[in-house]
Tab-separated table of C-alpha atoms and ligand atoms in Angstrom:
chain	number	residue	atom	x	y	z
T	232	MET	CA	-41.272	30.017	-12.573
T	233	ASP	CA	-38.130	30.404	-13.872
T	234	GLN	CA	-35.136	29.170	-11.452
T	235	GLY	CA	-32.431	31.713	-14.285
T	236	PRO	CA	-29.092	29.304	-15.505
T	237	ALA	CA	-28.382	25.731	-14.560
T	238	ILE	CA	-25.121	26.191	-12.446
T	239	THR	CA	-22.762	23.531	-13.140
T	240	PRO	CA	-20.437	22.832	-9.994
T	241	GLN	CA	-16.762	24.127	-10.798
T	242	PRO	CA	-14.464	21.375	-10.755
T	243	MET	CA	-11.018	21.942	-7.741
T	244	HIS	CA	-7.677	21.403	-8.573
T	245	ASN	CA	-6.439	17.952	-6.342
T	246	ILE	CA	-4.718	15.477	-7.646
T	247	VAL	CA	-7.267	12.074	-6.638
T	248	LEU	CA	-5.692	8.683	-6.277
T	249	ILE	CA	-7.852	5.675	-6.296
T	250	GLY	CA	-8.146	2.396	-6.943
T	251	PHE	CA	-7.267	-0.886	-5.011
T	252	MET	CA	-5.026	-1.786	-1.517
T	253	GLY	CA	-1.329	-2.054	-2.583
T	254	CYS	CA	-1.717	-0.697	-5.914
T	255	GLY	CA	0.604	2.037	-4.471
T	256	LYS	CA	-1.605	4.822	-4.244
T	257	SER	CA	0.655	6.032	-0.357
T	258	THR	CA	3.984	5.609	-1.769
T	259	ILE	CA	2.741	7.871	-4.499
T	260	GLY	CA	1.232	10.871	-3.312
T	261	HIS	CA	4.301	11.077	-1.001
T	262	GLU	CA	6.280	11.716	-4.537
T	263	LEU	CA	3.785	13.241	-5.797
T	264	ASN	CA	3.833	15.827	-2.322
T	265	LYS	CA	7.430	16.369	-2.522
T	266	ASN	CA	7.657	17.153	-6.286
T	267	LEU	CA	4.571	19.681	-6.981
T	268	GLY	CA	4.208	20.817	-3.015
T	269	TYR	CA	0.484	20.258	-2.771
T	270	ARG	CA	-0.757	19.186	0.582
T	271	LEU	CA	-1.077	15.490	1.226
T	272	LEU	CA	-4.235	14.649	2.257
T	273	ASP	CA	-5.197	10.323	2.787
T	274	THR	CA	-8.383	9.459	3.489
T	275	ASP	CA	-7.544	6.868	5.881
T	276	HIS	CA	-6.026	8.782	8.032
T	277	ALA	CA	-8.388	11.548	8.103
T	278	ILE	CA	-11.049	9.090	9.186
T	279	THR	CA	-8.758	7.883	11.814
T	280	ARG	CA	-7.488	11.146	13.290
T	281	GLN	CA	-11.297	11.899	13.064
T	282	THR	CA	-12.762	8.959	14.641
T	283	GLY	CA	-9.669	8.185	17.515
T	284	LYS	CA	-9.797	4.560	15.440
T	285	THR	CA	-8.337	2.127	13.491
T	286	ILE	CA	-9.791	1.351	10.540
T	287	PRO	CA	-9.561	-2.267	11.709
T	288	GLU	CA	-10.927	-1.020	14.756
T	289	ILE	CA	-13.912	0.780	13.017
T	290	PHE	CA	-14.543	-2.151	11.005
T	291	GLU	CA	-15.025	-4.347	14.036
T	292	GLN	CA	-16.809	-2.216	16.244
T	293	ASP	CA	-18.888	-0.472	13.791
T	294	GLY	CA	-19.299	-2.331	10.569
T	295	GLU	CA	-17.935	-1.652	7.840
T	296	ASP	CA	-20.580	0.828	6.538
T	297	SER	CA	-19.945	3.162	8.816
T	298	PHE	CA	-17.071	3.513	8.156
T	299	ARG	CA	-18.176	4.146	4.102
T	300	GLN	CA	-20.943	6.752	5.526
T	301	LEU	CA	-17.422	8.107	7.083
T	302	GLU	CA	-15.999	8.259	3.505
T	303	THR	CA	-18.665	9.900	1.966
T	304	GLU	CA	-18.797	12.526	4.749
T	305	LEU	CA	-15.591	12.754	4.230
T	306	LEU	CA	-15.895	14.240	0.366
T	307	GLU	CA	-18.891	15.896	1.367
T	308	HIS	CA	-16.433	18.079	3.395
T	309	LEU	CA	-13.971	18.427	1.397
T	310	VAL	CA	-16.664	19.575	-1.588
T	311	ALA	CA	-18.150	21.966	0.823
T	312	GLU	CA	-14.739	23.517	2.297
T	313	LYS	CA	-13.845	24.260	-1.926
T	314	THR	CA	-10.376	22.066	-0.828
T	315	SER	CA	-7.550	22.637	-3.206
T	316	HIS	CA	-4.632	22.033	-4.096
T	317	HIS	CA	-4.458	18.959	-2.562
T	318	ILE	CA	-3.009	15.142	-3.356
T	319	ILE	CA	-6.168	12.774	-2.329
T	320	SER	CA	-5.026	9.248	-1.718
T	321	THR	CA	-8.491	7.186	-1.201
T	322	GLY	CA	-9.191	4.204	0.881
T	323	GLY	CA	-9.632	1.433	-1.954
T	324	GLY	CA	-13.304	1.066	-1.499
T	325	MET	CA	-14.553	4.613	-2.136
T	326	ILE	CA	-15.726	4.215	-5.578
T	327	THR	CA	-17.721	1.948	-4.444
T	328	ARG	CA	-20.857	3.980	-2.814
T	329	PRO	CA	-22.134	5.467	-6.206
T	330	ASP	CA	-22.712	8.830	-4.313
T	331	ASN	CA	-18.878	9.051	-3.834
T	332	LEU	CA	-18.448	8.772	-7.910
T	333	PRO	CA	-19.167	12.683	-8.561
T	334	LEU	CA	-17.603	14.188	-5.299
T	335	LEU	CA	-14.394	12.067	-6.309
T	336	ARG	CA	-14.389	14.192	-10.345
T	337	GLN	CA	-16.009	17.210	-8.256
T	338	LEU	CA	-12.965	17.188	-6.452
T	339	GLY	CA	-10.363	17.181	-9.579
T	340	PHE	CA	-8.136	15.561	-11.837
T	341	VAL	CA	-9.088	11.842	-10.703
T	342	VAL	CA	-6.320	9.147	-11.283
T	343	TRP	CA	-7.025	5.587	-11.162
T	344	LEU	CA	-3.775	3.703	-9.878
T	345	SER	CA	-3.609	0.063	-10.958
T	346	CYS	CA	-1.730	-3.569	-10.700
T	347	THR	CA	-1.163	-6.864	-10.992
T	348	PRO	CA	-3.669	-9.027	-8.547
T	349	GLU	CA	0.054	-10.747	-7.928
T	350	ASP	CA	0.889	-7.440	-6.829
T	351	ILE	CA	-1.403	-6.568	-4.232
T	352	LEU	CA	-1.406	-9.961	-2.695
T	353	ALA	CA	2.661	-8.600	-2.503
T	354	ARG	CA	2.597	-5.354	-1.055
T	355	THR	CA	-0.958	-6.063	1.384
T	356	SER	CA	0.531	-9.297	2.951
T	357	ARG	CA	3.272	-7.125	4.421
T	358	ASN	CA	0.995	-5.595	6.934
T	359	SER	CA	-2.553	-6.739	8.693
T	360	ASN	CA	-4.299	-2.984	8.901
T	361	ARG	CA	-6.221	-3.711	5.781
T	362	PRO	CA	-9.626	-5.677	7.376
T	363	LEU	CA	-11.064	-7.028	4.113
T	364	LEU	CA	-7.313	-9.197	3.584
T	365	GLN	CA	-7.235	-10.927	7.221
T	366	CYS	CA	-8.746	-14.040	5.677
T	367	ASP	CA	-7.886	-17.652	4.438
T	368	ASP	CA	-7.710	-17.200	0.840
T	369	PRO	CA	-6.770	-12.708	0.375
T	370	MET	CA	-6.394	-13.865	-3.208
T	371	ALA	CA	-9.527	-15.306	-4.140
T	372	VAL	CA	-10.464	-11.614	-2.370
T	373	ILE	CA	-8.747	-9.429	-4.398
T	374	THR	CA	-9.917	-11.512	-7.673
T	375	SER	CA	-13.191	-10.962	-6.616
T	376	LEU	CA	-13.300	-7.163	-5.693
T	377	LEU	CA	-11.137	-6.273	-8.520
T	378	LYS	CA	-13.858	-7.831	-10.295
T	379	GLU	CA	-16.372	-5.775	-8.883
T	380	ARG	CA	-14.901	-2.862	-8.771
T	381	SER	CA	-12.403	-2.148	-11.731
T	382	PRO	CA	-15.294	-0.738	-13.633
T	383	LEU	CA	-16.073	1.585	-11.340
T	384	TYR	CA	-12.161	3.010	-10.355
T	385	GLU	CA	-12.745	2.995	-14.506
T	386	GLN	CA	-16.089	4.791	-14.562
T	387	THR	CA	-14.681	7.132	-11.918
T	388	ALA	CA	-10.891	8.057	-13.431
T	389	HIS	CA	-9.876	10.572	-16.163
T	390	ILE	CA	-6.451	8.162	-16.281
T	391	GLU	CA	-5.541	4.811	-15.211
T	392	ILE	CA	-1.594	4.550	-15.141
T	393	SER	CA	-0.814	0.889	-13.656
T	394	THR	CA	2.100	0.475	-11.043
T	395	SER	CA	3.006	-2.724	-11.627
T	396	GLY	CA	6.894	-2.821	-13.402
T	397	LEU	CA	7.100	0.942	-13.452
T	398	GLU	CA	8.961	2.846	-11.078
T	399	PHE	CA	7.317	5.097	-8.396
T	400	SER	CA	9.101	8.405	-9.512
T	401	GLU	CA	8.056	7.434	-13.176
T	402	ILE	CA	4.914	7.092	-12.356
T	403	SER	CA	4.792	10.410	-10.593
T	404	CYS	CA	6.411	11.906	-13.306
T	405	GLY	CA	3.075	11.198	-15.916
T	406	ILE	CA	0.882	12.236	-13.503
T	407	LEU	CA	2.177	15.382	-12.741
T	408	GLU	CA	2.167	16.036	-16.809
T	409	SER	CA	-1.041	14.224	-17.518
T	410	ALA	CA	-2.511	16.916	-14.216
T	411	ARG	CA	-1.273	19.774	-15.925
T	412	TYR	CA	-2.919	19.119	-19.006
T	413	HIS	CA	-5.996	18.737	-17.243
T	414	PHE	CA	-6.081	21.548	-15.274
T	415	ALA	CA	-5.007	24.035	-18.499
T	416	SER	CA	-8.320	23.407	-19.738
T	417	GLN	CA	-9.697	24.925	-16.353
T	418	PRO	CA	-10.284	28.099	-14.813
T	419	ASP	CA	-7.983	28.042	-11.416
T	420	PRO	CA	-10.706	28.394	-8.898
T	421	THR	CA	-8.367	30.416	-6.351
A	627	LIG	C1	-9.952	-0.569	2.105
A	627	LIG	C2	-8.893	0.278	1.396
A	627	LIG	C3	-8.217	0.954	2.570
A	627	LIG	C4	-9.244	1.101	3.720
A	627	LIG	C5	-9.869	0.336	4.124
A	627	LIG	C6	-10.786	-0.040	3.208
A	627	LIG	C7	-11.032	-1.222	0.592
A	627	LIG	O1	-7.983	1.517	2.310
A	627	LIG	O2	-9.992	1.850	3.450
A	627	LIG	O3	-9.787	-1.093	4.898
A	627	LIG	O4	-12.353	-1.415	0.980
A	627	LIG	O5	-10.504	-1.790	-0.279
A	627	LIG	P1	-5.633	1.234	1.172
A	627	LIG	O6	-6.871	0.779	-0.069
A	627	LIG	O7	-4.988	2.681	0.870
A	627	LIG	O8	-5.742	0.486	2.057
Protein backbone atom coordinates (compact mmCIF):
# COMPACT_ATOMS: atom_id res chain seq x y z
CA MET A 1 0.00 0.00 0.00
CA ASP A 2 1.20 3.51 -0.78
CA GLN A 3 2.14 5.19 2.52
CA GLY A 4 2.32 8.65 0.90
CA PRO A 5 5.28 10.96 1.33
CA ALA A 6 7.45 10.41 4.43
CA ILE A 7 6.78 13.03 7.09
CA THR A 8 9.96 14.59 8.45
CA PRO A 9 9.48 15.76 12.05
CA GLN A 10 9.68 19.54 12.17
CA PRO A 11 12.46 20.83 14.41
CA MET A 12 11.33 23.08 17.23
CA HIS A 13 12.60 26.50 18.20
CA ASN A 14 14.49 25.88 21.44
CA ILE A 15 18.09 26.28 22.47
CA VAL A 16 19.18 22.98 24.04
CA LEU A 17 22.27 23.03 26.27
CA ILE A 18 24.16 19.76 26.65
CA GLY A 19 27.52 19.06 28.26
CA PHE A 20 29.31 17.61 31.25
CA MET A 21 28.53 18.51 34.87
CA GLY A 22 30.08 21.84 35.83
CA CYS A 23 30.48 23.18 32.28
CA GLY A 24 28.15 26.12 32.95
CA LYS A 25 24.80 24.96 31.49
CA SER A 26 22.73 26.46 34.32
CA THR A 27 24.58 29.78 34.43
CA ILE A 28 24.52 30.18 30.66
CA GLY A 29 20.88 29.06 30.61
CA HIS A 30 20.02 31.95 32.95
CA GLU A 31 22.09 34.36 30.86
CA LEU A 32 20.27 33.28 27.67
CA ASN A 33 16.91 33.53 29.41
CA LYS A 34 17.75 37.12 30.40
CA ASN A 35 18.96 38.10 26.93
CA LEU A 36 16.50 36.23 24.72
CA GLY A 37 13.41 36.03 26.92
CA TYR A 38 12.85 32.32 26.15
CA ARG A 39 11.68 30.44 29.26
CA LEU A 40 14.30 28.35 31.04
CA LEU A 41 13.61 24.65 31.53
CA ASP A 42 16.18 22.69 33.53
CA THR A 43 15.62 18.93 33.14
CA ASP A 44 17.06 18.11 36.59
CA HIS A 45 14.69 20.64 38.19
CA ALA A 46 11.72 19.31 36.21
CA ILE A 47 12.47 15.74 37.37
CA THR A 48 12.93 16.89 40.96
CA ARG A 49 9.57 18.69 40.83
CA GLN A 50 7.83 15.74 39.21
CA THR A 51 9.11 13.10 41.65
CA GLY A 52 9.31 15.23 44.79
CA LYS A 53 12.83 13.83 45.30
CA THR A 54 16.29 15.36 44.95
CA ILE A 55 18.64 13.89 42.32
CA PRO A 56 20.79 12.18 45.02
CA GLU A 57 17.59 10.67 46.50
CA ILE A 58 16.50 9.29 43.11
CA PHE A 59 19.95 7.76 42.52
CA GLU A 60 20.06 6.29 46.03
CA GLN A 61 16.48 5.01 46.32
CA ASP A 62 15.58 4.09 42.71
CA GLY A 63 18.96 3.74 40.97
CA GLU A 64 20.61 5.52 38.04
CA ASP A 65 18.60 3.58 35.39
CA SER A 66 15.39 4.89 36.84
CA PHE A 67 16.74 8.46 36.64
CA ARG A 68 17.76 7.88 32.99
CA GLN A 69 14.26 6.62 32.24
CA LEU A 70 12.76 9.80 33.74
CA GLU A 71 15.10 11.87 31.54
CA THR A 72 13.97 10.05 28.39
CA GLU A 73 10.29 10.37 29.33
CA LEU A 74 10.74 14.09 29.92
CA LEU A 75 12.32 14.59 26.47
CA GLU A 76 9.54 12.54 24.86
CA HIS A 77 6.99 14.70 26.64
CA LEU A 78 8.65 17.94 25.49
CA VAL A 79 8.67 16.72 21.88
CA ALA A 80 5.07 15.47 22.06
CA GLU A 81 3.98 18.82 23.49
CA LYS A 82 5.82 20.61 20.67
CA THR A 83 7.60 22.72 23.30
CA SER A 84 8.97 25.86 21.70
CA HIS A 85 10.81 29.08 22.60
CA HIS A 86 12.55 27.60 25.63
CA ILE A 87 16.14 27.33 26.80
CA ILE A 88 16.41 23.66 27.74
CA SER A 89 19.32 22.93 30.08
CA THR A 90 19.94 19.20 30.34
CA GLY A 91 21.68 16.94 32.88
CA GLY A 92 25.21 15.94 31.89
CA GLY A 93 24.28 12.30 31.26
CA MET A 94 21.36 13.02 28.95
CA ILE A 95 23.34 11.80 25.94
CA THR A 96 24.10 8.38 27.46
CA ARG A 97 20.84 6.91 26.12
CA PRO A 98 20.89 6.55 22.33
CA ASP A 99 17.11 7.19 22.18
CA ASN A 100 17.68 10.68 23.56
CA LEU A 101 19.97 11.93 20.78
CA PRO A 102 17.33 12.35 18.04
CA LEU A 103 14.91 13.80 20.61
CA LEU A 104 17.45 16.46 21.62
CA ARG A 105 18.05 17.38 17.96
CA GLN A 106 14.32 17.52 17.31
CA LEU A 107 13.89 20.00 20.15
CA GLY A 108 16.03 22.63 18.46
CA PHE A 109 19.50 24.12 18.27
CA VAL A 110 21.81 21.92 20.36
CA VAL A 111 24.83 23.58 21.97
CA TRP A 112 27.58 21.49 23.59
CA LEU A 113 29.21 23.42 26.41
CA SER A 114 32.61 21.91 27.12
CA CYS A 115 35.43 22.78 29.51
CA THR A 116 38.65 21.36 30.94
CA PRO A 117 38.60 18.53 33.50
CA GLU A 118 40.35 20.88 35.94
CA ASP A 119 37.53 23.45 35.65
CA ILE A 120 34.94 20.68 36.03
CA LEU A 121 36.60 19.48 39.24
CA ALA A 122 36.88 23.01 40.63
CA ARG A 123 33.26 23.86 39.84
CA THR A 124 31.70 20.57 40.99
CA SER A 125 33.65 20.23 44.24
CA ARG A 126 31.70 23.16 45.68
CA ASN A 127 28.60 21.08 46.40
CA SER A 128 27.53 17.48 46.95
CA ASN A 129 24.43 17.24 44.76
CA ARG A 130 26.07 15.14 42.01
CA PRO A 131 25.96 11.49 43.08
CA LEU A 132 28.39 10.31 40.38
CA LEU A 133 31.17 12.54 41.77
CA GLN A 134 30.71 11.63 45.45
CA CYS A 135 33.73 9.32 45.55
CA ASP A 136 37.38 9.22 46.65
CA ASP A 137 38.78 10.18 43.26
CA PRO A 138 36.35 12.44 41.38
CA MET A 139 39.05 13.43 38.85
CA ALA A 140 39.36 9.79 37.73
CA VAL A 141 35.58 9.61 37.25
CA ILE A 142 35.53 12.92 35.36
CA THR A 143 38.33 11.79 33.03
CA SER A 144 36.75 8.43 32.32
CA LEU A 145 33.20 9.77 31.79
CA LEU A 146 34.51 12.59 29.58
CA LYS A 147 36.26 10.03 27.36
CA GLU A 148 33.08 7.98 27.09
CA ARG A 149 30.70 10.91 26.60
CA SER A 150 32.61 13.43 24.48
CA PRO A 151 31.91 11.60 21.17
CA LEU A 152 28.20 11.53 22.11
CA TYR A 153 28.08 15.26 22.89
CA GLU A 154 29.87 15.91 19.59
CA GLN A 155 27.50 13.70 17.63
CA THR A 156 24.41 15.35 19.11
CA ALA A 157 25.37 19.04 19.06
CA HIS A 158 25.12 21.58 16.25
CA ILE A 159 28.04 23.51 17.80
CA GLU A 160 30.59 23.14 20.59
CA ILE A 161 31.56 26.09 22.76
CA SER A 162 34.34 25.86 25.32
CA THR A 163 33.47 27.70 28.53
CA SER A 164 37.01 27.62 29.93
CA GLY A 165 38.58 31.08 29.96
CA LEU A 166 35.56 32.96 28.58
CA GLU A 167 33.04 35.23 30.31
CA PHE A 168 29.56 33.72 30.50
CA SER A 169 28.13 36.88 28.89
CA GLU A 170 30.49 36.42 25.89
CA ILE A 171 29.46 32.79 25.56
CA SER A 172 25.81 33.72 25.69
CA CYS A 173 26.29 36.32 22.89
CA GLY A 174 28.04 33.70 20.73
CA ILE A 175 25.23 31.19 21.26
CA LEU A 176 22.54 33.77 20.43
CA GLU A 177 24.25 34.73 17.19
CA SER A 178 24.65 31.10 16.09
CA ALA A 179 21.08 30.24 17.12
CA ARG A 180 19.64 33.15 15.11
CA TYR A 181 21.56 31.96 12.07
CA HIS A 182 20.36 28.40 12.64
CA PHE A 183 16.69 29.32 13.13
CA ALA A 184 16.71 31.71 10.15
CA SER A 185 17.30 28.71 7.92
CA GLN A 186 14.21 26.94 9.29
CA PRO A 187 10.49 27.69 9.23
CA ASP A 188 9.13 29.06 12.54
CA PRO A 189 6.71 26.36 13.74
CA THR A 190 4.49 28.85 15.64
C1 LIG B 1 24.56 13.83 35.75
C2 LIG B 1 24.55 15.20 35.72
C3 LIG B 1 23.71 16.01 36.61
C4 LIG B 1 22.46 15.22 37.03
C5 LIG B 1 22.85 13.90 37.60
C6 LIG B 1 23.63 13.04 36.62
C7 LIG B 1 25.49 13.08 34.86
O1 LIG B 1 23.31 17.22 35.98
O2 LIG B 1 21.59 15.05 35.95
O3 LIG B 1 23.60 14.12 38.77
O4 LIG B 1 25.31 11.86 34.67
O5 LIG B 1 26.41 13.72 34.30
P1 LIG B 1 24.33 18.48 35.72
O6 LIG B 1 25.08 18.18 34.48
O7 LIG B 1 23.39 19.64 35.54
O8 LIG B 1 25.17 18.59 36.93
